[in-house]
Each structure stands twice: as structure tokens, then as C-alpha cells.
mmCIF file of C-alpha atoms in Angstrom:
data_model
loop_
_atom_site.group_PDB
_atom_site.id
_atom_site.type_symbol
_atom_site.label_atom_id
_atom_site.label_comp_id
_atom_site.label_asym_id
_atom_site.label_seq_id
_atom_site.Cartn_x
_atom_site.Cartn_y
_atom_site.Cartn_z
ATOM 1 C CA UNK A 434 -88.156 15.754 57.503
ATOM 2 C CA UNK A 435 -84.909 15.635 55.808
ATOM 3 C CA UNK A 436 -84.777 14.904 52.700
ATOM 4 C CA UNK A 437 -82.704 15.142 49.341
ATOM 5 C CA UNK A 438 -79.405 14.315 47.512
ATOM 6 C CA UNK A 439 -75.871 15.013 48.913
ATOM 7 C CA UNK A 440 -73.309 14.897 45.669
ATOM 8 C CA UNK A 441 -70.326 14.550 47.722
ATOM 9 C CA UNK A 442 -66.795 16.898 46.730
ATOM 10 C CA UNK A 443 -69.248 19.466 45.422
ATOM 11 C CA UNK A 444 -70.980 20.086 48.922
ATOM 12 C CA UNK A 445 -74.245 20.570 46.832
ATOM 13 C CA UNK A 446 -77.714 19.322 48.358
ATOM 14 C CA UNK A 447 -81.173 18.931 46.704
ATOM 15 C CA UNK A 448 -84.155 18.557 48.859
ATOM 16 C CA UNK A 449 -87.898 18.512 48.334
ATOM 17 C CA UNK A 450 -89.020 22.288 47.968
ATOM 18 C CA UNK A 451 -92.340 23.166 50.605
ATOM 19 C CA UNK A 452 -94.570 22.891 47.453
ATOM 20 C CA UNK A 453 -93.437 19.753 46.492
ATOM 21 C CA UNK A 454 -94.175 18.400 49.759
ATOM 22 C CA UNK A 455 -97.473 20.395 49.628
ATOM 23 C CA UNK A 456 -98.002 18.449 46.403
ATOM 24 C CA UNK A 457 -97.795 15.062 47.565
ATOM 25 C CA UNK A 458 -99.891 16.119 50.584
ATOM 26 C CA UNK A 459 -102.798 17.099 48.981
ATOM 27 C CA UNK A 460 -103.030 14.195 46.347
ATOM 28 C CA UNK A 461 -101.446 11.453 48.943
ATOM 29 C CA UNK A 462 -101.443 11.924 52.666
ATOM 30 C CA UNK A 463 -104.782 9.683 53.027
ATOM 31 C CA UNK A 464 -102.938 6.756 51.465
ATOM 32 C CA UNK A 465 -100.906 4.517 54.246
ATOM 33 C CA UNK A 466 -97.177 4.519 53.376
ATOM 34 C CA UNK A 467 -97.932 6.378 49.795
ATOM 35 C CA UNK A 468 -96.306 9.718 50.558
ATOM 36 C CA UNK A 469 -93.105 8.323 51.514
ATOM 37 C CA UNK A 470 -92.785 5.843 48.809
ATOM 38 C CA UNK A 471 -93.476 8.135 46.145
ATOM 39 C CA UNK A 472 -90.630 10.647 47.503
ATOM 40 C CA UNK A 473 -88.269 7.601 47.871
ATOM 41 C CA UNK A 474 -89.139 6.548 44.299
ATOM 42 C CA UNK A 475 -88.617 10.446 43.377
ATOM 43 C CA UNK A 476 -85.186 10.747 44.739
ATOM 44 C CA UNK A 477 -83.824 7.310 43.391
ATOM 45 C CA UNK A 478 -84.897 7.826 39.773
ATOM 46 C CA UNK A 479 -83.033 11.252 40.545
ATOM 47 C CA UNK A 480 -79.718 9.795 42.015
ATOM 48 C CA UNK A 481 -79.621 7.226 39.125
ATOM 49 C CA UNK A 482 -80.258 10.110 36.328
ATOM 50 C CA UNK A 483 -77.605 12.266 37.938
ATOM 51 C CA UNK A 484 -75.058 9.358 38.357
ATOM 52 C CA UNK A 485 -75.651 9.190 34.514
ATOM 53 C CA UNK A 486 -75.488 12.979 34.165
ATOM 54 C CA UNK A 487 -72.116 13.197 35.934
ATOM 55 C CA UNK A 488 -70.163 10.592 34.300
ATOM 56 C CA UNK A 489 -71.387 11.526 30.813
ATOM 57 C CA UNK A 490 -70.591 15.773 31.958
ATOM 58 C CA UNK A 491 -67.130 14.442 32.935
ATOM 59 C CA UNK A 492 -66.353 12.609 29.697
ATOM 60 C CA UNK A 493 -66.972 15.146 27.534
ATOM 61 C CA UNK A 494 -63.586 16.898 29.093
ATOM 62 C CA UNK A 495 -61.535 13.677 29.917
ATOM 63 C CA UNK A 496 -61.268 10.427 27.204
ATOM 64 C CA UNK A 497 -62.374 8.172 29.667
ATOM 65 C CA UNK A 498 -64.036 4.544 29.283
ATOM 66 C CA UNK A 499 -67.176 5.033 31.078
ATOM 67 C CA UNK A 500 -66.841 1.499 33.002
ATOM 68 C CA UNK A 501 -63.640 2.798 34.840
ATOM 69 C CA UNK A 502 -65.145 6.001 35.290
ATOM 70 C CA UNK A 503 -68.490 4.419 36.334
ATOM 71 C CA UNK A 504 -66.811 2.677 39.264
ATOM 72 C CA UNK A 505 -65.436 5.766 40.462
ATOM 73 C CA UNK A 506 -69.298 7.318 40.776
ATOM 74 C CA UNK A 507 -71.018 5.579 44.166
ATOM 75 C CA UNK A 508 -74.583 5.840 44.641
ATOM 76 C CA UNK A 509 -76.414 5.218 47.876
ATOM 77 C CA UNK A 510 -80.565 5.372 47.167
ATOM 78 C CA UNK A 511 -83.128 6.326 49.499
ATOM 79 C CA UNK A 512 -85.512 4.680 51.194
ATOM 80 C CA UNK A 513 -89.571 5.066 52.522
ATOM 81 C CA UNK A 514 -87.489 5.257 56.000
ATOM 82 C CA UNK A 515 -84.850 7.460 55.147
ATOM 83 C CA UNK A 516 -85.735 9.995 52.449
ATOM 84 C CA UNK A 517 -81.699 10.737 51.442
ATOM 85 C CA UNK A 518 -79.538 9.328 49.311
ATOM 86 C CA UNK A 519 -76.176 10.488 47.214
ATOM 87 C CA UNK A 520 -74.036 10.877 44.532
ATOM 88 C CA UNK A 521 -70.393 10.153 45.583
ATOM 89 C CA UNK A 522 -67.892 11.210 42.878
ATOM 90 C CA UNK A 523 -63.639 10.742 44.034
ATOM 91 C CA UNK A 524 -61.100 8.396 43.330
ATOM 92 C CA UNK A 525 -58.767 8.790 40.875
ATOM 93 C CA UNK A 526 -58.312 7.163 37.486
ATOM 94 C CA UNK A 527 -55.036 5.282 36.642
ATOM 95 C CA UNK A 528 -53.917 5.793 32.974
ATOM 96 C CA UNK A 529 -55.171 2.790 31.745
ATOM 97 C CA UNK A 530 -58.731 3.905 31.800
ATOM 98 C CA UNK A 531 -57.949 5.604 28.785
ATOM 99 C CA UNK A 532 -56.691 4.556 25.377
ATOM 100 C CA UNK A 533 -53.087 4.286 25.471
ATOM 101 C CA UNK A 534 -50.371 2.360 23.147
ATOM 102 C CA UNK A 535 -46.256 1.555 23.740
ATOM 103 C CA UNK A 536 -43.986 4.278 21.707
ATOM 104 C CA UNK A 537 -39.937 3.653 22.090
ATOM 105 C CA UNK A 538 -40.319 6.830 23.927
ATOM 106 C CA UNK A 539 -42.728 5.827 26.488
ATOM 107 C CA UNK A 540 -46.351 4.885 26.730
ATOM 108 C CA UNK A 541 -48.801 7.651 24.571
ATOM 109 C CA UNK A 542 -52.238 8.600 26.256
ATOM 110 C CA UNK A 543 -54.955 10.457 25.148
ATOM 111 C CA UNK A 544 -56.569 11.797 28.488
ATOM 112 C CA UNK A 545 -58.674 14.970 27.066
ATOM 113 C CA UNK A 546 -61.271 14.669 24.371
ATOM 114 C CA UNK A 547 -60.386 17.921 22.893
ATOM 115 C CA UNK A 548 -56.345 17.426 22.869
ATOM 116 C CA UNK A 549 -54.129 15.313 20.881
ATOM 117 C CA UNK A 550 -52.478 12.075 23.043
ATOM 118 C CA UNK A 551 -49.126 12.619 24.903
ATOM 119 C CA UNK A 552 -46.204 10.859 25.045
ATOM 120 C CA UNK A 553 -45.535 10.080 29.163
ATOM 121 C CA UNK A 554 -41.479 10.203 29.011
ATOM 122 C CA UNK A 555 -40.010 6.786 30.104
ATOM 123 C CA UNK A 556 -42.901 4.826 31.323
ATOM 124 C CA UNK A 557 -44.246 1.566 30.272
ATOM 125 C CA UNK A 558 -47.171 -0.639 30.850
ATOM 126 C CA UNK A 559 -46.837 -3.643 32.819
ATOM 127 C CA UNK A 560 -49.355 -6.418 34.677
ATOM 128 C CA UNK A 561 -48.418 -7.202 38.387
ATOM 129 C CA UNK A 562 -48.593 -10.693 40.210
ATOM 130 C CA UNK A 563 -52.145 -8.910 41.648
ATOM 131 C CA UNK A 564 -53.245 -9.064 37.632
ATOM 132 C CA UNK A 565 -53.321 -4.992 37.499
ATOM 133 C CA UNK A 566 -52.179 -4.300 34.283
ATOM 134 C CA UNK A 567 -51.559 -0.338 34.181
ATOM 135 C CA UNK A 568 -48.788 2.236 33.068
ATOM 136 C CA UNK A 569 -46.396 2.932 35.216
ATOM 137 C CA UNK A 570 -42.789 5.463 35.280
ATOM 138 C CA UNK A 571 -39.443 4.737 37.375
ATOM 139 C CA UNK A 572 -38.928 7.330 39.706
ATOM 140 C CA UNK A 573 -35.547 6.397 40.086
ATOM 141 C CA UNK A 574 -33.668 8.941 37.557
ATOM 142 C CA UNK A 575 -29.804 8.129 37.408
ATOM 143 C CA UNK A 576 -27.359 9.750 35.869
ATOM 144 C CA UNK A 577 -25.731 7.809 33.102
ATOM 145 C CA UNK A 578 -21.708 7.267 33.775
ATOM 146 C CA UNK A 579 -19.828 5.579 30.731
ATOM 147 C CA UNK A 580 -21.121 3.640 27.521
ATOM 148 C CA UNK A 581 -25.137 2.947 27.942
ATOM 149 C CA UNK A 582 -26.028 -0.707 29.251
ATOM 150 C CA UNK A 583 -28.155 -2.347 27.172
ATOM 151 C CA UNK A 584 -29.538 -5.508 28.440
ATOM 152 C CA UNK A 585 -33.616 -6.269 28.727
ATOM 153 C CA UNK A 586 -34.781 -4.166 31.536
ATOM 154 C CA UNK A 587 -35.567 -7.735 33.898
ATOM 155 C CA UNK A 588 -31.650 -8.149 34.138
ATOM 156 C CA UNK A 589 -30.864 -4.982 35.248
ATOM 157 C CA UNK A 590 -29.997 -4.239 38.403
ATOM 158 C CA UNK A 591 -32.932 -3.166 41.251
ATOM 159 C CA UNK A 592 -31.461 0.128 41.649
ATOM 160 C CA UNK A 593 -31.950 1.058 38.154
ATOM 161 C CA UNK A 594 -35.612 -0.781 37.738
ATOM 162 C CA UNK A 595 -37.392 0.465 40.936
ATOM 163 C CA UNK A 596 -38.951 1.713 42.535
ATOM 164 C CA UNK A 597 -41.995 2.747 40.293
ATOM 165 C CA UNK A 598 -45.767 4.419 40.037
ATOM 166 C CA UNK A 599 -47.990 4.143 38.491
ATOM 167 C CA UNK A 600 -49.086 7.304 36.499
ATOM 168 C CA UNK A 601 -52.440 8.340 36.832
ATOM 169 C CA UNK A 602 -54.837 10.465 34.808
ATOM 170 C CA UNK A 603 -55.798 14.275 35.509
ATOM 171 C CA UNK A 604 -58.625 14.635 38.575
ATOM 172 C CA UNK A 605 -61.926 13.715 37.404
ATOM 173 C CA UNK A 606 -63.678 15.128 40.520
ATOM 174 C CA UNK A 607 -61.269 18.795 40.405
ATOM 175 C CA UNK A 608 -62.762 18.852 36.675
ATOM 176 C CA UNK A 609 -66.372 18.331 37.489
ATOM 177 C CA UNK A 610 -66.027 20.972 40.167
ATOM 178 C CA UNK A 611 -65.285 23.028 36.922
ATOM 179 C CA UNK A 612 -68.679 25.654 36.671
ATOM 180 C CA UNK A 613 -68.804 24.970 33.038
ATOM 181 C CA UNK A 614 -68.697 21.177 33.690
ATOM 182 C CA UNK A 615 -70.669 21.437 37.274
ATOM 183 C CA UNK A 616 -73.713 23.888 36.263
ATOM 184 C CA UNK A 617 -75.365 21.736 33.292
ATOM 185 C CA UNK A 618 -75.206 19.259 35.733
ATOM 186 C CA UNK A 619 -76.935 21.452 38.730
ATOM 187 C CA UNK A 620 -79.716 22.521 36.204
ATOM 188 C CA UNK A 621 -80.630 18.843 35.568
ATOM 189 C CA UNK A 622 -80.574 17.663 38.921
ATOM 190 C CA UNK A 623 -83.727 19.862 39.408
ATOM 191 C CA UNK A 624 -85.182 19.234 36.644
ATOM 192 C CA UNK A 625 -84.977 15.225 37.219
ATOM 193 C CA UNK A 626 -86.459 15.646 40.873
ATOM 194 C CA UNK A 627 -89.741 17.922 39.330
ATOM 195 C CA UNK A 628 -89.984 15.324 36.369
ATOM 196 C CA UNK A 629 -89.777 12.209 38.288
ATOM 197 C CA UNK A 630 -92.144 13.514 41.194
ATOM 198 C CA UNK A 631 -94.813 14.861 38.645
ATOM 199 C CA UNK A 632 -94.743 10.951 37.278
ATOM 200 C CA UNK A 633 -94.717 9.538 40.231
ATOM 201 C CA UNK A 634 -97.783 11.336 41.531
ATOM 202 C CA UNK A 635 -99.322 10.871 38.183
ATOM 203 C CA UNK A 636 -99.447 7.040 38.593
ATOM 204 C CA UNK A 637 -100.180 6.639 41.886
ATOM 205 C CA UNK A 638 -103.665 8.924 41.130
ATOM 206 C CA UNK A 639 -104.260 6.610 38.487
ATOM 207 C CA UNK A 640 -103.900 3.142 40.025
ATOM 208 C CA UNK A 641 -106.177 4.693 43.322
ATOM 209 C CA UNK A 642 -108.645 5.555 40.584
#
């Protein structure tokens, strides 16, 4: 029976161990439908504690806000059917998902907890008709003929306002693939699934009496 959590980018699998199962066996298998929800209840308190685990691993390297980070972290639980579930962590975060302010020079982010805020050269932050407000750069770099034009950027011509990007922040998943990000996560993922079975067992014994 297969059974476990997938965290996705990483390639990394948990499953139920033979003694586990051999557990839940011994104290369970007379009880209709038990077994399985007590290993579905297992792995979803483990999904949700690692979805947790990751975005709070990957903050400690990058300044994120953990609701833009959050929706970057998909989850899909398990089931008394379908004993699997995982931990999807990709995407990538655009520069407004961390705290940022307008210089003259250009817009200044801080993207690492650990490292002073940069100054991104010539960009600005700007909402779109969609109502995505974000930080974007011109790509278009011109070489400047004659005296400097200075007019509000809206009445300059196209070929000197577009087009743009927007800038986005360093990889969230390459730095959780990081071992010294990645492996205090690992250790806890095993730790959740023992923790969360041992309870899980423990209650069911007590309600049967």
C-alpha cells in the first residue's frame, strides 16, 4: 500500500516505515475503517506541519511576507482511500513580496534577512489595469544623444518607456534545496509523522476503551 508525502522540487518521499504499519495493526486492524483513518489523519497533520516547517525554513534566508510566500507552498492531503498527499513548493516571488520603498535611484529591496536592502538600478513600482501593483525595470537601455529630456515618464515616447519586467526576487525553491536550509526540514518531517501517529493511536485506544 502506498503511502507517504511527496515534497515536490526536492524529489524527497516519506512513507509509513513496516513497524509503523505493524503498529497500527496490532492496536487497530479489528476496527472497520480505523487503520486507514488513523494513517490519513497521520499524514495530514504531517503535510500541514511541514507546509509550516518549509515556509518558516525558507524565511529565515529570504525577507519574505509569509502570505506571498504561503501561496507559493500547495498542499494536497490524504485521504482513508488514498494514503498520499504532498508538499508542493515552486513559483517564484515578484519583488513586492518583500519590503521595498522608491529611491531617485530606483526601487530599494531587502530580499535576504541577513543582508542590507539593495538599490535595483532604474526600476520603479507601478499598479497595472489588472490591479498588480509590483516593481518593475525597462529593458529598453538607450543610449543618450544630446541634452537629457526631461518630461514625466507618461509623455515620453513608447520606445523609451517599454517594454518592461517585472523584477522578481531570488528562487525560494533553489534556496530550500540548500542542505543547510533542506536538512532541519528532513529531520522534522520524521519526527512529525512518529509524533502524530503515536497520538493518533493513543486516542483511538482510548475512545474504544
Amino acid at each position: 500500500m502506498p503511502s507517504g508525502i511527496t515534497i515536490e522540487k526536492r524529489s524527497f518521499a516519506v512513507q509509513f516505515n513496516e513497524q509503523q504499519f505493524a503498529d497500527v495493526s496490532r492496536f487497530l486492524g479489528k476496527m472497520n475503517n480505523v487503520p486507514n483513518k488513523v494513517l490519513s489523519r497521520t499524514l495530514n497533520d504531517t503535510i500541514k506541519g511541514t507546509k509550516t516547517d518549509v515556509s518558516s525554513a525558507i524565511r529565515e534566508v529570504l525577507a519574505a511576507k509569509k502570505s506571498e510566500l504561503d501561496k507559493n507552498i500547495k498542499t494536497v492531503l490524504a485521504t482513508r482511500d488514498n494514503l498520499s498527499g504532498s508538499v508542493t513548493v515552486k513559483g517564484v516571488l515578484p519583488a513586492k513580496a518583500f519590503t521595498f520603498k522608491q529611491k531617485s535611484a530606483g526601487v530599494q529591496v531587502k530580499f535576504y534577512v541577513h543582508k542590507p536592502a539593495e538599490v535595483i538600478m532604474s526600476s520603479f513600482v507601478a499598479r497595472m489595469k489588472s490591479s498588480y501593483e509590483g516593481i518593475f525595470i525597462r529593458t529598453n537601455r538607450m543610449k543618450q544623444v544630446g541634452r537629457p529630456i526631461k518630461k514625466p515618464w507618461p509623455l515620453m515616447p513608447k520606445e523609451y518607456r517599454f517594454p518592461i519586467r517585472i523584477v522578481y526576487a531570488p528562487s525560494h525553491v533553489t534556496i530550500l534545496a540548500s542542505d543547510p536550509v533542506w536538512q532541519p526540514v528532513e529531520k522534522k518531517i520524521g519526527e512529525r509523522l512518529q509524533k502524530a501517529l503515536t497520538r493518533e493511536l493513543n486516542y483511538e485506544i482510548n475512545v474504544a476503551g
